[in-house]
XYZ file of C-alpha atoms in Angstrom:
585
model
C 0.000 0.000 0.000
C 1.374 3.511 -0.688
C 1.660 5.869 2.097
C 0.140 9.433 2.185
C 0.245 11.522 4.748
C -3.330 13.740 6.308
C -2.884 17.016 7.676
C -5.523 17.930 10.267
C -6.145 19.933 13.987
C -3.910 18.748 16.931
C -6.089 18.253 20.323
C -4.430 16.017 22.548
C -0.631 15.379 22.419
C 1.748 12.350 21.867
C 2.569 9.871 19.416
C 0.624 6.659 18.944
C 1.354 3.617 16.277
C -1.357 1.365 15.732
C -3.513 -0.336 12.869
C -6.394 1.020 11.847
C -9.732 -0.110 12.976
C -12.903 1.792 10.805
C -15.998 2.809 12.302
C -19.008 3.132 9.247
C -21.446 5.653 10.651
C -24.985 4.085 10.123
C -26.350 7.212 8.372
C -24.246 6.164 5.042
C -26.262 3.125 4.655
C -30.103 4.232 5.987
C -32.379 3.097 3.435
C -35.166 5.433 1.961
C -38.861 4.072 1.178
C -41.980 5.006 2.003
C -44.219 3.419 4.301
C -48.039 2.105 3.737
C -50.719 3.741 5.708
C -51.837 0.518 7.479
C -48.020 -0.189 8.863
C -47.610 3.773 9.750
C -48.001 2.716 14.188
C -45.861 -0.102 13.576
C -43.054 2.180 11.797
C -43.672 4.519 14.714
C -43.251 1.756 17.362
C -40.205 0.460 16.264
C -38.581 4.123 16.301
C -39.813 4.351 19.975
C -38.880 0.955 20.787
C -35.022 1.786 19.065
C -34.887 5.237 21.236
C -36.059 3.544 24.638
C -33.180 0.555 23.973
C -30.795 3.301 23.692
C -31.824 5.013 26.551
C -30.856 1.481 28.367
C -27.736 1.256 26.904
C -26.697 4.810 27.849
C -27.953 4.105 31.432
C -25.926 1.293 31.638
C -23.246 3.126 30.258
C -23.461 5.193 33.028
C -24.152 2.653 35.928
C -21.205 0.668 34.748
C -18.803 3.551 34.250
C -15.302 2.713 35.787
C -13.779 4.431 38.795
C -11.206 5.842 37.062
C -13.106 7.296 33.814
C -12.933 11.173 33.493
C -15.314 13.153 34.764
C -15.757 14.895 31.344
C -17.526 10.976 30.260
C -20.304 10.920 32.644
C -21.050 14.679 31.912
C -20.625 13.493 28.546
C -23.465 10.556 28.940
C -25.863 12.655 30.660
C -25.710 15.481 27.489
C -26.978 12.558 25.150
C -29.181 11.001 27.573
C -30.762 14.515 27.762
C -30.461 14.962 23.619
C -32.249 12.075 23.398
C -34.953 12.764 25.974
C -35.735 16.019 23.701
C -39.257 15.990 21.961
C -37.366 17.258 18.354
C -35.256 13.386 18.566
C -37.784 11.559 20.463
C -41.631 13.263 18.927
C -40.568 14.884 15.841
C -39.666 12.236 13.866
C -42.633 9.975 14.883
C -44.371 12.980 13.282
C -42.542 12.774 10.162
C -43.463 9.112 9.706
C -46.784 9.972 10.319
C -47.169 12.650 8.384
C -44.620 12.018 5.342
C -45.034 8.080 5.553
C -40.848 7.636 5.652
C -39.527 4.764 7.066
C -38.001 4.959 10.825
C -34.533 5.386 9.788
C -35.132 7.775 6.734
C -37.545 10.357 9.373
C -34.766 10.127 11.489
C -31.574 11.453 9.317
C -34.338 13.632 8.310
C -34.759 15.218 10.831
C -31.125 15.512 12.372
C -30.527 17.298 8.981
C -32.628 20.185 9.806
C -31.817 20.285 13.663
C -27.656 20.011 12.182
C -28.724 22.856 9.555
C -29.325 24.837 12.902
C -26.442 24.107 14.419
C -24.083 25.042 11.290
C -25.299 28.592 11.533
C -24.354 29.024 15.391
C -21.081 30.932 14.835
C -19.641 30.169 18.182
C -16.792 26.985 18.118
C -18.475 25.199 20.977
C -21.884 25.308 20.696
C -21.167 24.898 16.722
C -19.656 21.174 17.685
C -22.426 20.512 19.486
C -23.712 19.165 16.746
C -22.137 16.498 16.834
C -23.798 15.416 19.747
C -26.870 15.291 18.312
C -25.769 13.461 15.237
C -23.926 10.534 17.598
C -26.561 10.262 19.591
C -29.084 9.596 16.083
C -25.955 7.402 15.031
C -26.848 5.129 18.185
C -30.103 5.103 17.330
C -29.816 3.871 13.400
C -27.513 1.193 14.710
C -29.951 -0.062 16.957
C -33.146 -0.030 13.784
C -30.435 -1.374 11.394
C -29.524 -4.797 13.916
C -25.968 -3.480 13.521
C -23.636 -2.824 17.119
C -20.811 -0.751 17.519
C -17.668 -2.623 15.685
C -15.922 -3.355 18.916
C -12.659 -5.113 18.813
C -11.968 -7.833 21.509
C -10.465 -6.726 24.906
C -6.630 -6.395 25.040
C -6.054 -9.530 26.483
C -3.727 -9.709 29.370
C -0.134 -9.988 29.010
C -0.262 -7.994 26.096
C 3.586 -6.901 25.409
C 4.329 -3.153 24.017
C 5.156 -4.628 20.273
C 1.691 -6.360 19.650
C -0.312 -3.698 16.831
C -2.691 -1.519 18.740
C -5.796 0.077 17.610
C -5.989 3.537 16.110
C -9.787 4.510 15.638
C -10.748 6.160 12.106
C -13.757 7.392 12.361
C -16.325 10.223 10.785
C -16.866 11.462 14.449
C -17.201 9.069 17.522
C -19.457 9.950 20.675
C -17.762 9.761 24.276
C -20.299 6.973 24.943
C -18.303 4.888 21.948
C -15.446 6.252 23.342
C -15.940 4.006 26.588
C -16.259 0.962 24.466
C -12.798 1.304 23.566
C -11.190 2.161 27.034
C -9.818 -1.173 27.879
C -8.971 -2.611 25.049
C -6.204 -2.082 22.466
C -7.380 1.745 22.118
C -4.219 3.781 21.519
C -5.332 6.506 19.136
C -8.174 7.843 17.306
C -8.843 10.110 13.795
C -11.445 11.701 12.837
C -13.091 13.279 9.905
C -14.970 16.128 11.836
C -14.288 18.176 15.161
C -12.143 20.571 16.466
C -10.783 21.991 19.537
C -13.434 22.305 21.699
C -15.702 19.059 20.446
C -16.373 16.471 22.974
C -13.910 14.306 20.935
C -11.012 16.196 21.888
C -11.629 16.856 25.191
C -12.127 13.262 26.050
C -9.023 12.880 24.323
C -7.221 15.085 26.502
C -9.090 13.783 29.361
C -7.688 10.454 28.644
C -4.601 11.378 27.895
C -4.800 9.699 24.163
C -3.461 11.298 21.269
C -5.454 12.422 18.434
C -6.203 14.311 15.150
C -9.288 15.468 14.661
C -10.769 17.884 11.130
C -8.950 15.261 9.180
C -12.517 15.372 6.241
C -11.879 12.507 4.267
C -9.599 10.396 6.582
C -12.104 7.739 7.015
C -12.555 7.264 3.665
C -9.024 7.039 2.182
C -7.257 5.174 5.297
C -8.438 1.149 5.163
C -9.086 -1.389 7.786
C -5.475 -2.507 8.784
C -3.452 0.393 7.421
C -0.673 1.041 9.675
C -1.253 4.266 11.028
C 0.592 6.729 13.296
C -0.667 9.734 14.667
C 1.171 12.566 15.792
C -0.773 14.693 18.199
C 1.312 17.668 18.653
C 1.574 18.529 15.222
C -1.940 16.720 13.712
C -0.793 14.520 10.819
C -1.647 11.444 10.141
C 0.696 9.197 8.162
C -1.028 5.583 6.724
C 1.300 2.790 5.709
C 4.298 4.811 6.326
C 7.774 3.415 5.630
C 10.226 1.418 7.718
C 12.718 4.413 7.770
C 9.304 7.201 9.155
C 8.009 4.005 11.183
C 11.366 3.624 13.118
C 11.650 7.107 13.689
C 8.390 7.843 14.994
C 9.013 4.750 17.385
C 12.125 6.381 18.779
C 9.998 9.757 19.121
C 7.333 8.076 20.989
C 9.864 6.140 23.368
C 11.495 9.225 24.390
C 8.036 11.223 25.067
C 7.379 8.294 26.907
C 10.660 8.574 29.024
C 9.895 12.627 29.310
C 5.914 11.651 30.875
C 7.236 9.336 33.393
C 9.858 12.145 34.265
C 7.094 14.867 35.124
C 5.269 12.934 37.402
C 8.098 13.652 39.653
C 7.450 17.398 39.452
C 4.036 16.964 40.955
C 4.891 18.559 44.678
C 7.681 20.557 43.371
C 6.826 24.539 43.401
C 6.930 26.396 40.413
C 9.699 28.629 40.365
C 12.732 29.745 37.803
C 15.820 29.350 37.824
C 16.750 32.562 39.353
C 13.907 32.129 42.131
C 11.430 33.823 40.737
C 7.944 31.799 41.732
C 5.291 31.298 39.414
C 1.085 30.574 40.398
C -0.049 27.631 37.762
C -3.533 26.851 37.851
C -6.403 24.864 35.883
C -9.211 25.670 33.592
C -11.953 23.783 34.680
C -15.439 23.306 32.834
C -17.285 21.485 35.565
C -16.770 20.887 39.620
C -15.648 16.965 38.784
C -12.653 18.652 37.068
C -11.020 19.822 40.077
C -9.789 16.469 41.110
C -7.362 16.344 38.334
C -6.359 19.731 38.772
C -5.567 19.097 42.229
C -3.747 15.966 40.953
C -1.676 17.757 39.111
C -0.027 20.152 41.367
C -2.593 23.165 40.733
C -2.507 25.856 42.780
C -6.536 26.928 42.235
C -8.575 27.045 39.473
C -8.147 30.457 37.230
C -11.176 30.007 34.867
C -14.013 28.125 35.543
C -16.332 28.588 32.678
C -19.585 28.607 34.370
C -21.411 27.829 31.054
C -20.990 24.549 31.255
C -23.185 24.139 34.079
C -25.876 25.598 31.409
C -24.837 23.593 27.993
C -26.300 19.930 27.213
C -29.553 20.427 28.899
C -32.025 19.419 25.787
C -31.253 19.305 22.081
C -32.049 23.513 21.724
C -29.437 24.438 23.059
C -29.482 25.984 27.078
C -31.745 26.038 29.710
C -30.975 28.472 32.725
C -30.140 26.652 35.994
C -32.114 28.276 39.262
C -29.386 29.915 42.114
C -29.490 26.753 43.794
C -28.429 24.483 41.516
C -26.019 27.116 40.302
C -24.642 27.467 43.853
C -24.648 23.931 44.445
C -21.877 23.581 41.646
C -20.040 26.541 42.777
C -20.002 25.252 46.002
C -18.826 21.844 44.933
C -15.875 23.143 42.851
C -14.592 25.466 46.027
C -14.594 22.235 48.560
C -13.155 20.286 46.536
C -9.918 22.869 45.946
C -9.526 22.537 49.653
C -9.124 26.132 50.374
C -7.432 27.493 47.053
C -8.435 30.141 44.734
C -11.667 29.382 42.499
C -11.923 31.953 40.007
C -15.232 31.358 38.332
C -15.920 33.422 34.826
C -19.748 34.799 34.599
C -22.191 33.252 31.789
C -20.672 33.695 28.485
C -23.337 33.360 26.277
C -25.427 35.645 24.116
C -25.748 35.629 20.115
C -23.034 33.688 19.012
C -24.315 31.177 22.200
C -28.128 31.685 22.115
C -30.477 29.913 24.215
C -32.084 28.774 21.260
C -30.408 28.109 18.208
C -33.459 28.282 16.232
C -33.894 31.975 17.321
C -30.678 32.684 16.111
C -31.141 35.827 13.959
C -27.633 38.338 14.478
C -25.855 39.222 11.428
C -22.395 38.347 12.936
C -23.088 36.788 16.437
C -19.003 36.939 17.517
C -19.525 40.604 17.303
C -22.972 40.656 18.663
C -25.019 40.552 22.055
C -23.110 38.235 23.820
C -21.094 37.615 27.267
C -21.219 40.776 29.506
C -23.445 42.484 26.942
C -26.225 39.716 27.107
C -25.541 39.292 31.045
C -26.104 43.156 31.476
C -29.477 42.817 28.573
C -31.019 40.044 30.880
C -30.002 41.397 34.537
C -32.508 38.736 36.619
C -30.209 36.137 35.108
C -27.497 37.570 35.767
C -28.100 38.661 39.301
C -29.193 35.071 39.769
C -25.705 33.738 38.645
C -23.822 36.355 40.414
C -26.029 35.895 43.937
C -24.984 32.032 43.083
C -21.361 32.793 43.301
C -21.798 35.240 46.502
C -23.172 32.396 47.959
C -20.310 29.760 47.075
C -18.003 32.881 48.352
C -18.644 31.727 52.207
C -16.766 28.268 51.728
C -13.555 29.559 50.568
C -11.290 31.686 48.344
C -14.095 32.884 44.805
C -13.116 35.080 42.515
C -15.759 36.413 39.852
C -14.451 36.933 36.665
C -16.620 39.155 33.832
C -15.977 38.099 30.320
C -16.003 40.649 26.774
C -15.948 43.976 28.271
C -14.870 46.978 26.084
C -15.781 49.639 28.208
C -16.371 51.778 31.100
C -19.787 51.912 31.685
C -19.635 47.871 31.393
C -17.611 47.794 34.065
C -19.240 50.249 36.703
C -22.698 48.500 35.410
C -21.400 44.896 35.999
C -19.628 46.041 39.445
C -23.128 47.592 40.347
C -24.650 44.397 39.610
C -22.577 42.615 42.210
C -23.324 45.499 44.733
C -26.699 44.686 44.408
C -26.813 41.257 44.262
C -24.612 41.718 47.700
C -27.144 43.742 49.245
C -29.931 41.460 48.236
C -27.963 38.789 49.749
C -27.572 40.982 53.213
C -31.175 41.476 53.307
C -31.975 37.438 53.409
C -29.038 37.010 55.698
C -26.793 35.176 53.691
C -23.164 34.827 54.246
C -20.837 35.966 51.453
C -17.213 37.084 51.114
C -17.779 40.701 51.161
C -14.580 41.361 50.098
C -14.751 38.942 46.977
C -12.235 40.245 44.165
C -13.812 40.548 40.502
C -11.688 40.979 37.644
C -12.120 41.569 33.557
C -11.010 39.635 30.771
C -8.623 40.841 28.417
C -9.895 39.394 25.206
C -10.816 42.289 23.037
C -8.252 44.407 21.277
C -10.257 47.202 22.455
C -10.210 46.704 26.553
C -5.855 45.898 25.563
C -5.377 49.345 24.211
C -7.837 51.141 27.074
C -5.868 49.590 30.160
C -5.795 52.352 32.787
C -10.176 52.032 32.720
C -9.456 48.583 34.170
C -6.314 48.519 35.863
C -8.666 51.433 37.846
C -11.495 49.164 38.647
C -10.623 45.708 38.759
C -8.857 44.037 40.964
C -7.062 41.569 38.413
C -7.311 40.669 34.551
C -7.195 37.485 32.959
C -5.935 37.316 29.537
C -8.349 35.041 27.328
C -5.991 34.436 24.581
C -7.932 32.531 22.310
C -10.780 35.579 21.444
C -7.865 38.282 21.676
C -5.920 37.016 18.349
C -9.228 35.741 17.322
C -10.562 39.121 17.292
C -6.874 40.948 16.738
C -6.161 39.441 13.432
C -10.028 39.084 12.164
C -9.536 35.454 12.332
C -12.465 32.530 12.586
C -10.333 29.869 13.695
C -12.475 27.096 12.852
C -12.909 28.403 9.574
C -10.724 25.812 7.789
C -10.273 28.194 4.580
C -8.398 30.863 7.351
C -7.150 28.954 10.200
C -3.302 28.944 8.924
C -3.788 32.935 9.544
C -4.472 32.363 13.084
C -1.041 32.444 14.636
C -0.400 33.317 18.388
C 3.096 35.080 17.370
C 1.864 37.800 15.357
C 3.166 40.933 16.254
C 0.260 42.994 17.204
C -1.353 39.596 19.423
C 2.250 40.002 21.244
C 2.210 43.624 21.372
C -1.151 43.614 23.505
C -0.714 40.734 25.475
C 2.942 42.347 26.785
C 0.733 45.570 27.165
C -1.669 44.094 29.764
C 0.932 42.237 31.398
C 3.300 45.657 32.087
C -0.208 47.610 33.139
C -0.655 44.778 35.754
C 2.592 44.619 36.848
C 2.649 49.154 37.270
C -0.965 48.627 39.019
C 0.205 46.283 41.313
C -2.843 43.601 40.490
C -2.635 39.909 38.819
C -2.631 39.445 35.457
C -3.030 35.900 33.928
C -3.338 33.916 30.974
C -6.073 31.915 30.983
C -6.793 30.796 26.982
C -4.733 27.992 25.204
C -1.317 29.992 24.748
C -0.755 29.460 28.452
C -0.846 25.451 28.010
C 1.734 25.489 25.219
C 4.757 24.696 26.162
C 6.542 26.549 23.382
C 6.165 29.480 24.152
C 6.465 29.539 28.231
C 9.652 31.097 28.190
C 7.967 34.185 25.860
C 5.519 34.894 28.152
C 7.451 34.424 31.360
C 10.239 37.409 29.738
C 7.218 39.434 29.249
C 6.292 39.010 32.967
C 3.795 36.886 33.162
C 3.770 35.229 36.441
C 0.099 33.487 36.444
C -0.772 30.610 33.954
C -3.991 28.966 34.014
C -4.523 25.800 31.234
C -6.180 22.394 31.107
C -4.907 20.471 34.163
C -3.206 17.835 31.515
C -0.618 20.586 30.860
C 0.349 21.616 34.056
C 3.099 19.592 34.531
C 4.700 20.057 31.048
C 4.515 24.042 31.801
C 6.101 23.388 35.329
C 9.023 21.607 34.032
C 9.960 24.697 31.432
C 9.500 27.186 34.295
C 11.632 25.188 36.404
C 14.533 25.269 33.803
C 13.958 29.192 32.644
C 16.599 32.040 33.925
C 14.340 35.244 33.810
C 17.858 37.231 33.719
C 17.939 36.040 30.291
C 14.700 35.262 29.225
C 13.927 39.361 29.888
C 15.904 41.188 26.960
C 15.557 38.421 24.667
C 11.697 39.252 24.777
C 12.001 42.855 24.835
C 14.022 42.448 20.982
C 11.545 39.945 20.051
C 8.382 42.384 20.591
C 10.342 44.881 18.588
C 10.434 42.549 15.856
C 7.713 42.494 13.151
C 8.723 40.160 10.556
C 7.289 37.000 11.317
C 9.352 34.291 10.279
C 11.916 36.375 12.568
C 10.020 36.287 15.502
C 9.029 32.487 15.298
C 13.187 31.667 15.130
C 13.614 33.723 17.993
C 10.789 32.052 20.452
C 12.330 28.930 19.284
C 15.447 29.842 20.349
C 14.115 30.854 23.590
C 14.127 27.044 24.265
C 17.559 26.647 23.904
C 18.113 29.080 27.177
């Protein structure tokens, strides 16, 4: 077999060699016909009867879920158990049968078509992917109507040494609930045709620890059953039936990452601080309260963004439904006992156009640029005075920080701040404890709020730099828009120029400045922030340790003016040579 190599989106790191095992999504073989009027109920039945096995299966999913399975895989369960719970999976396409006289399978696809049509108009990268969700969870569904079970290969059986072939899973897309399938058995890898950065495929991935390359489009259609496959997952390629000379190399590569792992787990308890003694906060992104015990596992110091939308996302097949201050609180509460008396800083709803609590009312010209975060917070003030009387609350069992996402300007930030006045003061007239005191800070994540410092530095008692939307919005840049994404580059001059500003106005202010978006998880460029003072990192807990280990072996004495020449660079090949060379420090 010739070998050809796929290029594709990196989510979760390492090198894996395997064979490759295809999964056929059902929807590729559905058959179309109609249905006569006299077997119309019995059509209808057998859809029902197909959705309540499912719900079974996923409950027994659940009830049988190991010990040691991420968090993010239960979560994961309960977002299709409620998808498929919704009346638009569960009613509409009884209607359709009824109404249309398609077979069960054929109403179906149908109608994930038009809820996926939906979905492809949402402009925001998570709730975008959540698509997929719906489409896996219809994928379980056809398998069931069509007699066909997920193509599971046998357990790894025991004794298995390290040179038997293991299993590198090509797939369209594959649900976390598939995922589980595969956890003890010769499951070393998986590819995919769809997803990105934030689908549930990569953060299972990084959850597990597996690597991956995901956005690969026609991967499961040009790599066969058997190929030899390896997959890099820090750089996304993919190369099938690759030759002994690329096969022995990527071998040696993987042994040596697997030397370097086994190293950092000796870092765990050491404290993060340079060379030259300069110590340095690391802490986790979290998306739900279950994710503080890895956090804590790996060394964190607190949590520095806990997107609190999570607690809101996978609760039907539209899209969001608002948890009530209790429930909201409960969470809270949860995530700040469980970090045992360290920093929680938890980020306020950021949602709005681009994250609307119905897709189907989704109307704004360009939602990224619309009503959303702060600006739909301050728009629907019961909700957020709920949220924020939610986090008050959690504020009495230990160290809460609130952070407010998007803002641009002033009167933002004296109307949010009044907000949490208010929601204090309710709080005082019910007699509820609180941390009076509680410290709220801004997000840096629009060129705008980067270039209009002194407003914050002013008001706020810290900033958090969200990375991700600042050279999103900096360079014009839709980075899941496959046709641009190669412009979206972290080491462009002006994304350095206002990241180094915000970190210098902390640093004059005398308040904490972080980096909370996926530039502080990559371990290339460490060294570039720390010489432009950044002493607060906050990632995905799986990253920690890498980070700790280049902070451990940096020298800010000369870290500091090889940074200050690189932000007066502006070529960029000149400036990507330089950061490399920052490694060899």
């Amino acid at each position: 077999m010739a070998s050809f190599t796929l290029h594709g989106i990196p989510v979760s790191r390492g090198i894996s060699i395997g064979r490759a095992h295809l999964l056929t999504p059902a929807a590729l073989d559905v058959k179309h016909y109609l249905v006569p009027e006299e077997q119309v109920e019995a059509e209808v039945k057998r859809l029902r009867d197909a959705i309540a096995e499912v719900h079974r299966n996923l409950q027994d999913l659940w009830t049988e879920l190991p010990k040691d399975a991420p968090t993010e895989l239960g979560a994961f369960i309960d977002v299709h158990v409620l998808i498929l719970s919704d009346p638009m999976i569960s009613e509409a396409p009884l209607d359709i049968i009824r109404t249309r006289h398609y077979n069960a399978e054929w109403a179906l696809v149908t109608q994930i078509d038009e809820l996926s049509a939906q979905f492809d108009e949402i402009e925001d990268e998570y709730l975008r992917e959540r698509k997929q969700d719906i489409q896996q969870v219809a994928e379980r569904v056809l398998k069931v109507l069509m007699g066909t079970a997920l193509d599971v290969p046998p357990a790894k059986p025991a004794g298995e040494d390290e040179f038997q072939p293991q299993m590198i899973v090509v797939a369209h897309d594959i649900s976390p609930a598939d995922m589980l399938a595969f956890r003890d058995r010769s499951f070393v890898g998986f590819v995919t045709d769809v997803g990105g950065q934030n689908s549930h495929t990569a953060i299972v991935a990084r959850s597990l620890d597996i690597p991956a390359a995901v956005g690969m489009s026609q991967a499961s259609r040009l790599v066969e059953q058997d190929d030899w496959v390896i997959v890099d997952g820090d750089a996304g390629v993919v190369i099938c039936n690759p030759s002994a000379l690329v096969m022995e190399q990527y071998r040696a590569r993987q042994a040596a990452l697997l030397k370097a792992r086994k190293r950092l787990l000796k870092l765990k308890k050491t404290p993060a601080i340079t060379k030259d003694g300069t110590p340095v906060t690391l802490l986790a992104n979290i998306e739900l309260p279950e994710d503080c015990a890895p956090a804590l596992d790996a060394g964190a110091a607190g949590v520095g963004l806990f997107r609190s939308e999570f607690l809101f996302m996978g609760r039907g097949a539209h899209g969001l439904r608002v948890p009530d201050e209790d429930e909201q609180f409960e969470q809270y509460r949860k995530a700040v006992l469980a970090m045992k008396g360290r920093p929680v800083t938890i980020r306020t709803l950021d949602v709005g156009a681009d994250k609307p609590l119905d897709p189907s009312e989704h109307t704004a010209l360009n939602p990224a640029l619309g009503l959303r975060a702060i600006r739909y917070c301050l728009a629907e003030p019961q909700l957020f005075l709920t949220q924020l009387r939610a986090i008050l609350r959690a504020s009495s069992f230990g160290k809460v920080r609130i952070l407010i996402p998007m803002l641009a300007h002033a009167f933002e930030i004296d109307q949010s701040l009044s907000m949490i006045e208010q929601a204090k003061q309710q709080l005082r007239e019910q007699n509820v404890k609180f941390d009076d005191g509680i410290e709220v800070g801004a997000m840096i994540e629009i060129p705008a709020a980067a270039l209009a410092l002194p407003m914050f530095v002013k008001r706020m008692d810290f900033l958090s730099i969200g990375t991700n939307d600042l050279i999103q919005y900096t360079l014009a840049i839709d980075r899941v828009d496959y046709e641009v994404a190669h412009l979206y580059n972290p080491l462009h001059p002006a994304v350095l120029h206002l990241i180094a500003m915000t970190i210098e106005a902390g640093r004059k202010a005398g308040i904490d400045v972080a980096v909370c978006g996926e530039m502080a998880g990559d371990t290339k460029l460490t060294r570039l922030l720390l010489g432009m003072g950044l002493r607060e990192f906050s990632m995905h807990p799986a990253q920690l340790l890498a980070v700790k280990q280049e902070i451990l072996s940096s020298d800010l004495a000369l870290l500091g003016p090889r940074t200050r020449r690189i932000l007066r660079a502006m070529e960029p090949a000149a400036i990507a040579e330089a950061v490399e060379q920052l490694q060899t420090l």
